[in-house]
mmCIF file of C-alpha atoms in Angstrom:
data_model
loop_
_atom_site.group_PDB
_atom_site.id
_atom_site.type_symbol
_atom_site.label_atom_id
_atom_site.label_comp_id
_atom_site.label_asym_id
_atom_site.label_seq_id
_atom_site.Cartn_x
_atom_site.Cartn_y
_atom_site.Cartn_z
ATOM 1 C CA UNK O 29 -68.656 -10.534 26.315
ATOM 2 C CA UNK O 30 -64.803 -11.295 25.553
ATOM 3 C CA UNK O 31 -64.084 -7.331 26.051
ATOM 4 C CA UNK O 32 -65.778 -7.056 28.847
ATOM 5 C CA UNK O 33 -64.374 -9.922 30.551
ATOM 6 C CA UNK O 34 -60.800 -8.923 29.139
ATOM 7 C CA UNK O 35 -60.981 -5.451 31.117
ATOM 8 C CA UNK O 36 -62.401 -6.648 34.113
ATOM 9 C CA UNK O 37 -59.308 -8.968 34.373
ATOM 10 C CA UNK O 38 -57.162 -5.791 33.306
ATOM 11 C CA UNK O 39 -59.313 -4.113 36.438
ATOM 12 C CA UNK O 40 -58.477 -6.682 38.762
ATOM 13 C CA UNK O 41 -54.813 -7.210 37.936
ATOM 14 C CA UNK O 42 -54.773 -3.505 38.217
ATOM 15 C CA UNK O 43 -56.414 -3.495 41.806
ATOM 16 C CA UNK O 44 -54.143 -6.291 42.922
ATOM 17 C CA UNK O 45 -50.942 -4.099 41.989
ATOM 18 C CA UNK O 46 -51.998 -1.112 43.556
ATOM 19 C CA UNK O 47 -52.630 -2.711 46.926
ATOM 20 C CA UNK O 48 -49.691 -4.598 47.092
ATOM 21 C CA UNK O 49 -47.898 -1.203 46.375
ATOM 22 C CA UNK O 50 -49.928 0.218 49.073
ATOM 23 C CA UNK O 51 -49.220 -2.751 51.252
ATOM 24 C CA UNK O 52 -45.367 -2.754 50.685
ATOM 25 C CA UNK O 53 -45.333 1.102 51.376
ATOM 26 C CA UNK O 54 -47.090 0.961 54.027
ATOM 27 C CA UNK O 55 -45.532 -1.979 55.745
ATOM 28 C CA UNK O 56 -41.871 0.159 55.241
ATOM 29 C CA UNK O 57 -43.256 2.928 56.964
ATOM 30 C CA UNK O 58 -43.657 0.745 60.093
ATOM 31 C CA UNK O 59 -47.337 -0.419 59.184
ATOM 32 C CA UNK O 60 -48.751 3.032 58.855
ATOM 33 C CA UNK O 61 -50.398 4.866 55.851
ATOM 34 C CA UNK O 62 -50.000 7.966 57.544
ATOM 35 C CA UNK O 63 -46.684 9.897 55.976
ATOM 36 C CA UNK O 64 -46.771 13.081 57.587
ATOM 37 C CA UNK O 65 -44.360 12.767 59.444
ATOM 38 C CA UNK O 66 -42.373 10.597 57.293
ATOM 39 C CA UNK O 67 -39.432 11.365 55.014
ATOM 40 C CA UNK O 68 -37.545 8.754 52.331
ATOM 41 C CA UNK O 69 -33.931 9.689 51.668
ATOM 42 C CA UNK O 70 -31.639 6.747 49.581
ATOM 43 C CA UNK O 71 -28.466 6.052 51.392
ATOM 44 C CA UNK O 72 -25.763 6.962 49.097
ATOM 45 C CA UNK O 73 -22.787 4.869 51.363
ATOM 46 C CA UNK O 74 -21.797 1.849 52.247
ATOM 47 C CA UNK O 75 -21.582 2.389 55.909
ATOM 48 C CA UNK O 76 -24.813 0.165 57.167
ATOM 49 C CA UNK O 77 -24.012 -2.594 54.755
ATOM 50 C CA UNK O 78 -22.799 -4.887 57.152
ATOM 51 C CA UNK O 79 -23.610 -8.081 58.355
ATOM 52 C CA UNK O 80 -27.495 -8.275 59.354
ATOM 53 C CA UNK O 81 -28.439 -7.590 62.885
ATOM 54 C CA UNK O 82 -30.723 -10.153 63.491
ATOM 55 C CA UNK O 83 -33.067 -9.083 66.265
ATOM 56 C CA UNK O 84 -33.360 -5.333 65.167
ATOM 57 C CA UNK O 85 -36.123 -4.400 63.651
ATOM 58 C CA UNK O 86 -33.592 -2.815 60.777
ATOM 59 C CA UNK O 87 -31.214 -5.972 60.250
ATOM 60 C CA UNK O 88 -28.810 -3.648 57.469
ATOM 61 C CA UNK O 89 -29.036 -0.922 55.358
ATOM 62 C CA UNK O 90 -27.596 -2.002 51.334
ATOM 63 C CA UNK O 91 -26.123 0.796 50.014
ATOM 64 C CA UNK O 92 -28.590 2.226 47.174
ATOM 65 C CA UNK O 93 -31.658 1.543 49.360
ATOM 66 C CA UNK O 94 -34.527 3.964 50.154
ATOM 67 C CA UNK O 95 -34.891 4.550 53.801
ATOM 68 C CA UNK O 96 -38.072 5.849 55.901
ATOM 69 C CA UNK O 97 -37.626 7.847 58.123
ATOM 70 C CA UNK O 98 -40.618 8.867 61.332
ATOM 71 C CA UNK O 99 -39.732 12.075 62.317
ATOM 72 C CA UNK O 100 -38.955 12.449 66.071
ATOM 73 C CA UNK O 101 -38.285 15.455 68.414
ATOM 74 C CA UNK O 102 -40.880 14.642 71.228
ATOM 75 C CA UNK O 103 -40.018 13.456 74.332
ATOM 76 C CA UNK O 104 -41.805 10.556 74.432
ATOM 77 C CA UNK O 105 -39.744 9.790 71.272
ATOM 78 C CA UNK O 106 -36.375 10.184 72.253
ATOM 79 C CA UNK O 107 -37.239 8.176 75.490
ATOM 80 C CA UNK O 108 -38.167 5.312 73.069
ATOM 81 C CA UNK O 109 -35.114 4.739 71.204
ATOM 82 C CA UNK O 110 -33.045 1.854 72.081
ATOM 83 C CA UNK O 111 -29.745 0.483 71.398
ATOM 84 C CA UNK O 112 -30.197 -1.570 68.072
ATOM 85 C CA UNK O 113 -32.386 1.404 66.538
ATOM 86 C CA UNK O 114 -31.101 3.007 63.210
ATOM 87 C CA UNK O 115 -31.135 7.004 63.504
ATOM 88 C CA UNK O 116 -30.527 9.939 60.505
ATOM 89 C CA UNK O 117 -29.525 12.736 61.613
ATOM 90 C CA UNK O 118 -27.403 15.737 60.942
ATOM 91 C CA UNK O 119 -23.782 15.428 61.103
ATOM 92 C CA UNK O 120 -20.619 17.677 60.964
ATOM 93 C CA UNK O 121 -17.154 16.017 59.961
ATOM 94 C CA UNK O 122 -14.802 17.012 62.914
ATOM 95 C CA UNK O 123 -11.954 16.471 59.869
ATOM 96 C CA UNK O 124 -13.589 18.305 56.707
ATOM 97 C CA UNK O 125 -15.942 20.110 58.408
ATOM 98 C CA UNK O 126 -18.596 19.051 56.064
ATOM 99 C CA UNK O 127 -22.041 19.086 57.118
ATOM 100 C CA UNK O 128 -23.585 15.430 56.344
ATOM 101 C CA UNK O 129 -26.518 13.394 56.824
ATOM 102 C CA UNK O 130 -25.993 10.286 58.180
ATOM 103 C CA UNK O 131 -27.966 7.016 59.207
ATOM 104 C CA UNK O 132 -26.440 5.031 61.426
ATOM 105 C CA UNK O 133 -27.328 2.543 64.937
ATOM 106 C CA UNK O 134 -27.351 3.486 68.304
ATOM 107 C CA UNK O 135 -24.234 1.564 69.977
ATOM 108 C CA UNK O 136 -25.225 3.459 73.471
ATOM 109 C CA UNK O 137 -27.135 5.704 75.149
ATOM 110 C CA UNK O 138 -26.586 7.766 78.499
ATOM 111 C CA UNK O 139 -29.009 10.174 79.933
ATOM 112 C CA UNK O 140 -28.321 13.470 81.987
ATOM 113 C CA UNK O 141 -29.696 16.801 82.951
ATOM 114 C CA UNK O 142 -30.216 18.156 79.370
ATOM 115 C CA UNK O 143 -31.317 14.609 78.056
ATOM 116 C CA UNK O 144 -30.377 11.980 76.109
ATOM 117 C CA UNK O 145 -27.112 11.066 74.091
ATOM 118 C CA UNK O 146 -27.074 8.565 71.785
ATOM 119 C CA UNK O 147 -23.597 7.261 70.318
ATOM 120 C CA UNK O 148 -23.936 5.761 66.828
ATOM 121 C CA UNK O 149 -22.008 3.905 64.411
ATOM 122 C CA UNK O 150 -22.240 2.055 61.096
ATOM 123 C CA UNK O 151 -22.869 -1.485 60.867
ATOM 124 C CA UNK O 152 -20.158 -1.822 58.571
ATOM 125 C CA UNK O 153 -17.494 0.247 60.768
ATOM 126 C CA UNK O 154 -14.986 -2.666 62.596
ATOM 127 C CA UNK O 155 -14.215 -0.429 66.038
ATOM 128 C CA UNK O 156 -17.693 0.171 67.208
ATOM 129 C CA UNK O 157 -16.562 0.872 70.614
ATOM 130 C CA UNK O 158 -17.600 4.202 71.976
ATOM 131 C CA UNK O 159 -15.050 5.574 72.875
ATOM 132 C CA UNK O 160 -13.701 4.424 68.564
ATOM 133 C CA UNK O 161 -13.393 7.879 66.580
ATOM 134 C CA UNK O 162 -15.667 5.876 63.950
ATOM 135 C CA UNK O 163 -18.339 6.652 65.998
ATOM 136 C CA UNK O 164 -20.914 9.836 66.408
ATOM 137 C CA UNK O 165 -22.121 11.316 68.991
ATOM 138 C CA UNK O 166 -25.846 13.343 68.804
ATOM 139 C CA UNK O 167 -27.714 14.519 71.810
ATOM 140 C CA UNK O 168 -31.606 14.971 72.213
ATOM 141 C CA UNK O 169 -31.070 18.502 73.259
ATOM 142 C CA UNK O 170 -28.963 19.351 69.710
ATOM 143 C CA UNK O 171 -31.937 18.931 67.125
ATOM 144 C CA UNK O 172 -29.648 16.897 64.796
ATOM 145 C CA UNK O 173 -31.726 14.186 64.636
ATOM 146 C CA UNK O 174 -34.247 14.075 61.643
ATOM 147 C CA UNK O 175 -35.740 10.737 62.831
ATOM 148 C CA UNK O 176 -35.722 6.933 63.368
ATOM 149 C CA UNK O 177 -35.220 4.449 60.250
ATOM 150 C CA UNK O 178 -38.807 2.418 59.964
ATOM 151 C CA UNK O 179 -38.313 0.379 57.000
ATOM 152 C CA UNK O 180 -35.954 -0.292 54.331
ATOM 153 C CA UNK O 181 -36.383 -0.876 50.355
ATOM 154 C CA UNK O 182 -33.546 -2.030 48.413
ATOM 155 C CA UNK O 183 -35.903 -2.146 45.373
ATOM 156 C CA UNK O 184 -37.251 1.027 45.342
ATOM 157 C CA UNK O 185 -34.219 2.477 45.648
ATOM 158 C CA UNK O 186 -33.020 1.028 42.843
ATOM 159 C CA UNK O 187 -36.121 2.101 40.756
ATOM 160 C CA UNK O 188 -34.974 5.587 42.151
ATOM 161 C CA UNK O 189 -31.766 5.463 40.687
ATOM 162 C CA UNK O 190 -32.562 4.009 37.259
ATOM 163 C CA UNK O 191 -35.696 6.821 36.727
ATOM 164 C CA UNK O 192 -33.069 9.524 38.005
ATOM 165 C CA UNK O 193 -30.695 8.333 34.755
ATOM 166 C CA UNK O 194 -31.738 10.216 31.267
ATOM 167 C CA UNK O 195 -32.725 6.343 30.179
ATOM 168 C CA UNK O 196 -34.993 6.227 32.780
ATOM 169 C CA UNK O 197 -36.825 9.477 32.702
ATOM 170 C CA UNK O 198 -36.854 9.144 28.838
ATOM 171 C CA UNK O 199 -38.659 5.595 29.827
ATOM 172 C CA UNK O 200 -41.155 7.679 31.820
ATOM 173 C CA UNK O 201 -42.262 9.339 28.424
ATOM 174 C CA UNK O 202 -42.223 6.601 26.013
ATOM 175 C CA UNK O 203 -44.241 3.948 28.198
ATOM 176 C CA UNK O 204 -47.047 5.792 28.866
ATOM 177 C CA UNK O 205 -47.013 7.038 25.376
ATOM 178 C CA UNK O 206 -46.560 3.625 24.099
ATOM 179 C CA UNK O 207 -49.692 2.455 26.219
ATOM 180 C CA UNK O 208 -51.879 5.189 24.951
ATOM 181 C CA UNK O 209 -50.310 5.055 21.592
ATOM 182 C CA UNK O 210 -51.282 0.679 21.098
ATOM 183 C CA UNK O 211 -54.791 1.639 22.871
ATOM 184 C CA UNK O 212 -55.704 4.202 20.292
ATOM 185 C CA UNK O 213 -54.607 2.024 17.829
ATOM 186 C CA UNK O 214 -56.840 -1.083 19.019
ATOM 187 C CA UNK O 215 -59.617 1.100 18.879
ATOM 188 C CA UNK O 216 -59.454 2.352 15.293
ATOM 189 C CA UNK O 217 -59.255 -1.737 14.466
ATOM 190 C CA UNK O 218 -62.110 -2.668 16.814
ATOM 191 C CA UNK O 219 -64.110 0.002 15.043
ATOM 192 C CA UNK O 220 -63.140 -1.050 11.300
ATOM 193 C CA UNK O 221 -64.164 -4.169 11.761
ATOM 194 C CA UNK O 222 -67.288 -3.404 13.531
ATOM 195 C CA UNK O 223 -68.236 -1.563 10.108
ATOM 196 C CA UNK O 224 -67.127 -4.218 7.884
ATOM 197 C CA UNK O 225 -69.378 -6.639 9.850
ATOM 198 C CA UNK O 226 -72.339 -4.424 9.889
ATOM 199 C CA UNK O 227 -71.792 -3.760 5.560
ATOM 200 C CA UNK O 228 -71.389 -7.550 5.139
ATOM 201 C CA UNK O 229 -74.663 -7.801 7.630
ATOM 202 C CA UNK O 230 -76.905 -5.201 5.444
ATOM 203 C CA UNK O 231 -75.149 -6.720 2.307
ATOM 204 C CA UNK O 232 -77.195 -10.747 3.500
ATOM 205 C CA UNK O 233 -80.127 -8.416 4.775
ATOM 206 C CA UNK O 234 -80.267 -6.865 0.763
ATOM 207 C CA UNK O 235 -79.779 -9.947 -1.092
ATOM 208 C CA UNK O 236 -82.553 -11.819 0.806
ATOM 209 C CA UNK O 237 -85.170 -9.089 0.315
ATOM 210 C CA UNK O 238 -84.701 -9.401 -3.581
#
């Protein structure tokens, strides 16, 4: 009776973790469970780690954190974004030339012919003026943007960083192994002393048939 009540607390606890994973996922990815169209990325700079935004659905961006990210490239999509939203999209360094990804907030948005154009910045940047040469410019037409920034994790990506250490993938291996290891082990004990019971059992059972 103890065992069994033992692992359906261990079942339980078990259940409760998983949703609440499932939950915090799911709440990131702007309340959906649905991740086809979804991509994480960890934002490797310090550029959105400003002051919150309060009233934006994405108040900052700590550097280290995992980011979602809903794909766009409909036109129903780019006619949604608003200034305040938090964009990644494809970027090319007018100074190095370096190709980057970036994630940063719409400042402004103007609309022509050939669509949108959305100027973005980094909460972090001080001249956020369009016109500052802090800022980007992407267009709708361009295909630079991946998508929009749903939700934000600061946790898991620090779990990403610490399992992407040798520590941490060597932790990977030895807890699992540990687990496994200390249930084996419980077993062999269980069943020991389930024998010596049963001997000292059939040991009474002998000496009162005599």
């Amino acid at each position: 009776m103890e065992v069994s009540r033992r692992k359906a607390i261990t079942l339980v606890a078990v259940l409760a973790i998983a949703v609440s994973a499932v939950w915090y996922v799911a709440d990131k990815n702007g309340g959906s469970l649905d991740f086809s169209d979804t991509e994480v990325r960890v934002v490797v700079s310090a550029s959105m780690d400003g002051e919150p935004r309060s009233g934006y659905d994405i108040e900052s961006i700590p550097v280290g954190s995992m980011v979602f990210i809903r794909h766009g490239g409909s036109d129903s999509f780019y006619s949604s974004l608003e200034v305040g939203d938090v964009l990644t999209f494809h970027y090319k360094n007018p100074a190095t030339r370096e190709d980057m990804v970036v994630t940063h907030r719409i400042i402004a948005i103007s609309s022509g012919p050939s669509g949108y154009t959305y100027t973005m910045a980094g909460d972090a940047i001080v001249d956020r003026s369009p016109s500052s040469p802090s800022t980007q410019t992407v267009t709708s037409a361009s295909g630079d943007i991946i998508g929009k920034v749903t939700g934000v994790s600061p946790t898991l990506g620090s779990l990403v960083e610490v399992f992407s250490t040798f520590a941490g993938k060597v932790l990977l291996v030895v807890i699992p192994c540990s687990i496994l290891a200390v249930s084996g082990i419980w077993d062999i004990v269980k069943t020991r002393r389930g024998k010596g019971s049963d001997g000292v059992r059939g040991s009474i059972e002998g000496d009162k048939e005599e």
